[in-house]
């Protein structure tokens, strides 16, 4: 019953009403009134987000352009960690651990960022990038891990007005096990690096790109063309409304228009989250440095946290209803997540095809 | 791109930028890298040098320089000036001929390539048929004779460079008139030399490689005389009157031949092997110069006894009983003699011998007794010992300039007083606006002082620091002292001596205070010398102190070189800069930064372990500061351990290769089934290929951390009188920046002058700034209340600078390899910054404050930062707002040593090494431009010359 079944229905965009009513409507339309289900929707970034209270229902409706894709899953089949993390975009920005509570019984759930967690990475600017590209932000100071990856020279094939052309490119050559880059699962070996913090790498040497990455290492934003194009975010809803339109992974790679860079990546914009230098007044001895160091990172993370919170609230919805994970758990979780990038692709149980879960109503 | 799209593009500023900045590479100083050919025009009195990279450089009177570059970048094999013309012909190793001319254009002469030409044989002929071996520009200025490997002599018209086919001199034609019994077709293979008769332009002497020499009559197209040498011919030379010529040979002999009108086949007058009787090497070129007193000068290259002196690069001069074999440290490329060029003169009367060796130019005065060398005004061998660092000081006060020159003149007593004999052309460049010194530190522990004011980089004075130390080599050991009856009579000439006795002596940092004459020099083994200029010779003890930079750190072991041993007791110093204090860092690692404050009499020095401050007035160490991170093992062990690891990795890679070869052989041997073996081989090859592909060049992306290697490496030191503690009181301060992005600031208390010797200098750490991006700090600068960089020590005292504004608030500029940051003072908070690496992927290699004046108005000038990046770009960045003004590509990014060697001057010029022996000079300023401007006029003599020529022609015809 939860296979690929589509329903299309309309709703007053400006008066969406209450979540409870919507929930009932859904159950009614799908003739599943006797089941407990979990409702989710695809936001503009292609992320699967839950609908379980009035607020996020309202948000969901207001963000529907022109259609709202609603996903319905049987309550007991729901893999909670899918929300905002894995399902579509493989997003793991926050270590989301949703408690397996019955969400429906708590209609007004507190949506906020868990302060125990630090962001380590995120996918950003999904709305302006071609679907074949991915822009990944790594927060170096969010964790103690090394960035942990290597880049190399290579050649890449571009589509030009004169046909296919081989051009030199920069690729990710190696991941350090346990490093930040690997643990995010957002970067993989042989991904082609297209931009570093908004600057195109085309025409730059390996050493130049290395220097740029290291110079930006505290807040590294890499735009890559993933070697594996199967995990790309599909934004078909914006295009036609027909369901399940898959992107051709071999689609031509158009060089990013610079205007995108300009709009979204004014370098000054990033200054805000850069940490200040440490100044010690008075005659301090060098042995104070280690102490100082720890002081830095915590103060830094605070800065990071506050300035990023708006973005985080936009990008991820966290259910933090019951208790916070201790640090130890985070690490455990991190290490369990880092294992295999494909892990995040795990298809929801029930043998549903990835595209099949997209139900356009 | 984005930068230009930003708003605030001010047209007024753009215009001003055009008046201030302009990039030019103006002149190359030093000695051309890999010279390959030499030419001289006695008519123009210009010398031409060709190089293996296809460059051609002309030199005349000091300041008269021209440069040309062959597009092909091929080796220049031969250079020949067209007689009595402003033209020359070059032969490249691709067998192409190029005609160059000096033409006047806009008030100066310019060297331009006019024509190029490659000799082509008939279809199907071997390439040797047209391979040019000898070039003779005829005195008629109308034709060139080209001798080839095939023995043909082609005639080429000037200036069109078109072959005159009917005038080709073929071996067949040559052999017609020669008896066949002792000559055959093979005798005429390969033309070795072509010489025009000095009196009769219708006769040319043709020397073939196998020994046959023919005198050819151009009018009648026939051989008039032939001479049969028994040895392989190397070269020919006519005597001035044309009655005799001389040939030199492969076996180290030379032969004199008479040319008489009656005898068509002559016997040699004299056959000599000057360094016989044992087998000798070839004499490749010879001159026979007549003098009034009758004794000729015989000057030849080579001919040394093969077994014992075959490795020498020598040129011998024989004049009567005097004989000297000048011994060069590098290969002799070519040489020429400057002699009386007046055709009416009866004798050659040679005045100078000019030798182009691979690494230097040596000119010998043949007029003065003892044949001393002449000090060249240009073409200095900068690399006579490898350059390890350089330092530029602009606008030297006249007093100091004169004292340096006087110290230098005392060193140059063994040079000839002869004026520079190559004096063609006129230097019309304006006098240099100021006196500039370029100081180069060398591997052998010397510092050379160059006059860098003008086009000619000229050595003023050479300072050696070796005397302070005990080294294995005895400085009194003189290689030149030879006994009376030494044979051959070798005499070492030239200054090129790349061998260093002890690499620890190498100079790494230099700082000269032009007002006080204090000089600080620091070297490879942690030695820091402070010197003072003394006009007299003196003998004194050098005070010696040790600075233990590891102080309280324990358990460290230095595996690098030992510190230098010092001489006990007084040391004799010649006039000039004389050291009075020696500080030796412990561990004796390379000194990586140095600063001297002549007003406070303090010297600061840093290594990879830390830095120290020394009071050279009281001769006391003020403090040391260890900058080492406890985990930095590499810095502690010294350079040797790194060498070892490199060796190890090399060894491992060799082993891997060997292993793969062994295993592949095994596989081949083992299999019975051929296809199986093949398959296995293919698989193996694939594996190997894969393995190779798996290890591409890759770079690790990792944020810098405090634990990285060499974070403690002190990159920059800076003295400033500024507001360090509070905004009401300024005080002397010392700033240090490290590789790990840390800046330390020390507050100094220097006693007032009257109690300077009584009270100690005190220092207290006031600040420590850790740049979060942790990039190496390469520059620190304090800007005063008017945002002007603080003046140099003593600059204000000498009324050469406005005193700094101590009313407004000061700012601190910290330049790291990755960004520029301005902080407020005394409370250090970030005010503004310019990121370089994050945006462009380039890193700062050198940074200096330079003053740029406007070319339009005299009253406007501004201070900016001149920056060289690791990509070889030069950028100018404004102060204090850190806006990129302009960017020029300057050095190839692959040219690491060029980038490392770059120095900027205070007025927007700079130097960098384009080869071990050459500095390229460039200018960023519209106002300060040092470039050659010169004119070469065709001398009046031309017409007389022609009259004379035609006269002699007539005479010859009559006879």
CSV table of C-alpha atoms in Angstrom, one decimal, chain A residues 140-141 146-153 173-174 176 196 198-199 204-218 220 258 261-262 265-268 271 274-286 289 292-293 296 300, chain B residues 1-2 5-6 552-553 625-626 628-629 696-707 724-725 742 744 764-774 818-819 821 823 826-830 833 835 837-843 870-871 893:
chain,number,residue,atom,x,y,z
A,140,UNK,CA,37.1,22.8,10.5
A,141,UNK,CA,36.6,24.2,14.0
A,146,UNK,CA,41.7,16.8,10.5
A,147,UNK,CA,40.2,17.9,7.2
A,148,UNK,CA,41.9,14.8,5.8
A,149,UNK,CA,41.9,14.7,2.0
A,150,UNK,CA,44.3,14.9,-0.9
A,151,UNK,CA,43.9,16.5,-4.3
A,152,UNK,CA,45.6,15.7,-7.6
A,153,UNK,CA,45.8,16.9,-11.2
A,173,UNK,CA,42.6,11.8,-4.9
A,174,UNK,CA,42.5,10.3,-1.4
A,176,UNK,CA,42.3,10.1,5.1
A,196,UNK,CA,37.1,26.8,-3.6
A,198,UNK,CA,33.6,30.8,-4.6
A,199,UNK,CA,36.8,31.0,-6.7
A,204,UNK,CA,45.0,27.2,-11.5
A,205,UNK,CA,47.7,24.8,-10.7
A,206,UNK,CA,47.5,22.0,-8.1
A,207,UNK,CA,49.7,24.0,-5.8
A,208,UNK,CA,47.6,27.1,-6.1
A,209,UNK,CA,44.5,25.2,-5.3
A,210,UNK,CA,46.2,23.5,-2.4
A,211,UNK,CA,47.2,26.9,-1.1
A,212,UNK,CA,43.7,28.2,-1.5
A,213,UNK,CA,42.2,25.3,0.3
A,214,UNK,CA,44.6,25.6,3.2
A,215,UNK,CA,44.1,29.3,3.4
A,216,UNK,CA,40.4,28.7,3.7
A,217,UNK,CA,40.8,25.6,5.8
A,218,UNK,CA,38.9,27.1,8.8
A,220,UNK,CA,36.3,25.5,3.5
A,258,UNK,CA,30.3,33.7,-12.6
A,261,UNK,CA,29.6,33.3,-7.6
A,262,UNK,CA,29.0,36.9,-7.3
A,265,UNK,CA,29.9,34.2,-2.5
A,266,UNK,CA,31.1,37.6,-1.9
A,267,UNK,CA,34.2,36.8,0.1
A,268,UNK,CA,33.4,39.4,2.6
A,271,UNK,CA,34.5,37.0,7.0
A,274,UNK,CA,36.1,33.7,10.5
A,275,UNK,CA,37.7,33.7,13.9
A,276,UNK,CA,39.7,36.6,15.2
A,277,UNK,CA,43.4,36.3,15.9
A,278,UNK,CA,44.4,35.8,19.5
A,279,UNK,CA,46.2,38.6,21.2
A,280,UNK,CA,47.8,38.1,24.5
A,281,UNK,CA,48.8,41.3,26.3
A,282,UNK,CA,51.5,41.3,28.7
A,283,UNK,CA,54.5,39.1,29.2
A,284,UNK,CA,53.1,35.6,28.7
A,285,UNK,CA,55.3,32.6,28.5
A,286,UNK,CA,55.1,30.2,25.6
A,289,UNK,CA,50.0,28.4,24.4
A,292,UNK,CA,45.2,29.3,24.9
A,293,UNK,CA,44.6,26.9,22.1
A,296,UNK,CA,40.4,29.5,21.1
A,300,UNK,CA,35.5,30.0,18.0
B,1,UNK,CA,37.3,39.7,-12.2
B,2,UNK,CA,35.2,40.3,-9.2
B,5,UNK,CA,33.2,44.7,-10.8
B,6,UNK,CA,33.3,46.1,-7.4
B,552,UNK,CA,65.0,26.0,29.1
B,553,UNK,CA,63.9,23.4,26.6
B,625,UNK,CA,63.2,33.8,23.2
B,626,UNK,CA,62.6,30.2,22.1
B,628,UNK,CA,60.0,26.2,19.2
B,629,UNK,CA,56.9,24.1,19.5
B,696,UNK,CA,50.0,10.8,-9.1
B,697,UNK,CA,51.2,14.1,-7.8
B,698,UNK,CA,48.9,14.8,-5.0
B,699,UNK,CA,48.7,17.4,-2.2
B,700,UNK,CA,47.4,17.0,1.2
B,701,UNK,CA,44.7,19.4,2.3
B,702,UNK,CA,45.1,20.1,6.0
B,703,UNK,CA,44.7,23.1,8.1
B,704,UNK,CA,47.9,24.3,9.7
B,705,UNK,CA,48.3,23.5,13.3
B,706,UNK,CA,50.6,24.5,16.0
B,707,UNK,CA,52.3,21.1,15.7
B,724,UNK,CA,53.0,49.1,22.6
B,725,UNK,CA,51.6,49.4,26.1
B,742,UNK,CA,52.8,34.1,15.7
B,744,UNK,CA,55.9,38.5,19.4
B,764,UNK,CA,59.9,42.6,28.4
B,765,UNK,CA,57.3,40.7,26.3
B,766,UNK,CA,54.3,42.9,25.8
B,767,UNK,CA,52.3,41.1,23.3
B,768,UNK,CA,51.8,37.9,21.5
B,769,UNK,CA,49.5,37.7,18.5
B,770,UNK,CA,48.6,34.3,17.0
B,771,UNK,CA,47.2,34.7,13.5
B,772,UNK,CA,44.4,32.3,13.2
B,773,UNK,CA,45.3,31.3,9.7
B,774,UNK,CA,48.7,30.4,11.0
B,818,UNK,CA,48.5,34.5,2.8
B,819,UNK,CA,47.1,37.9,3.9
B,821,UNK,CA,46.3,42.6,8.1
B,823,UNK,CA,45.8,46.2,13.5
B,826,UNK,CA,48.4,49.8,21.4
B,827,UNK,CA,45.4,47.6,21.8
B,828,UNK,CA,45.8,45.1,19.0
B,829,UNK,CA,42.5,44.6,17.2
B,830,UNK,CA,42.0,43.8,13.6
B,833,UNK,CA,42.8,42.9,5.9
B,835,UNK,CA,43.4,38.1,1.7
B,837,UNK,CA,45.9,33.2,-1.0
B,838,UNK,CA,42.3,32.5,-0.2
B,839,UNK,CA,41.3,34.4,-3.3
B,840,UNK,CA,44.1,33.9,-5.8
B,841,UNK,CA,45.9,30.9,-4.6
B,842,UNK,CA,49.2,32.7,-4.5
B,843,UNK,CA,51.5,33.4,-1.5
B,870,UNK,CA,55.2,32.6,-5.4
B,871,UNK,CA,53.7,32.7,-8.9
B,893,UNK,CA,56.6,30.6,-11.5
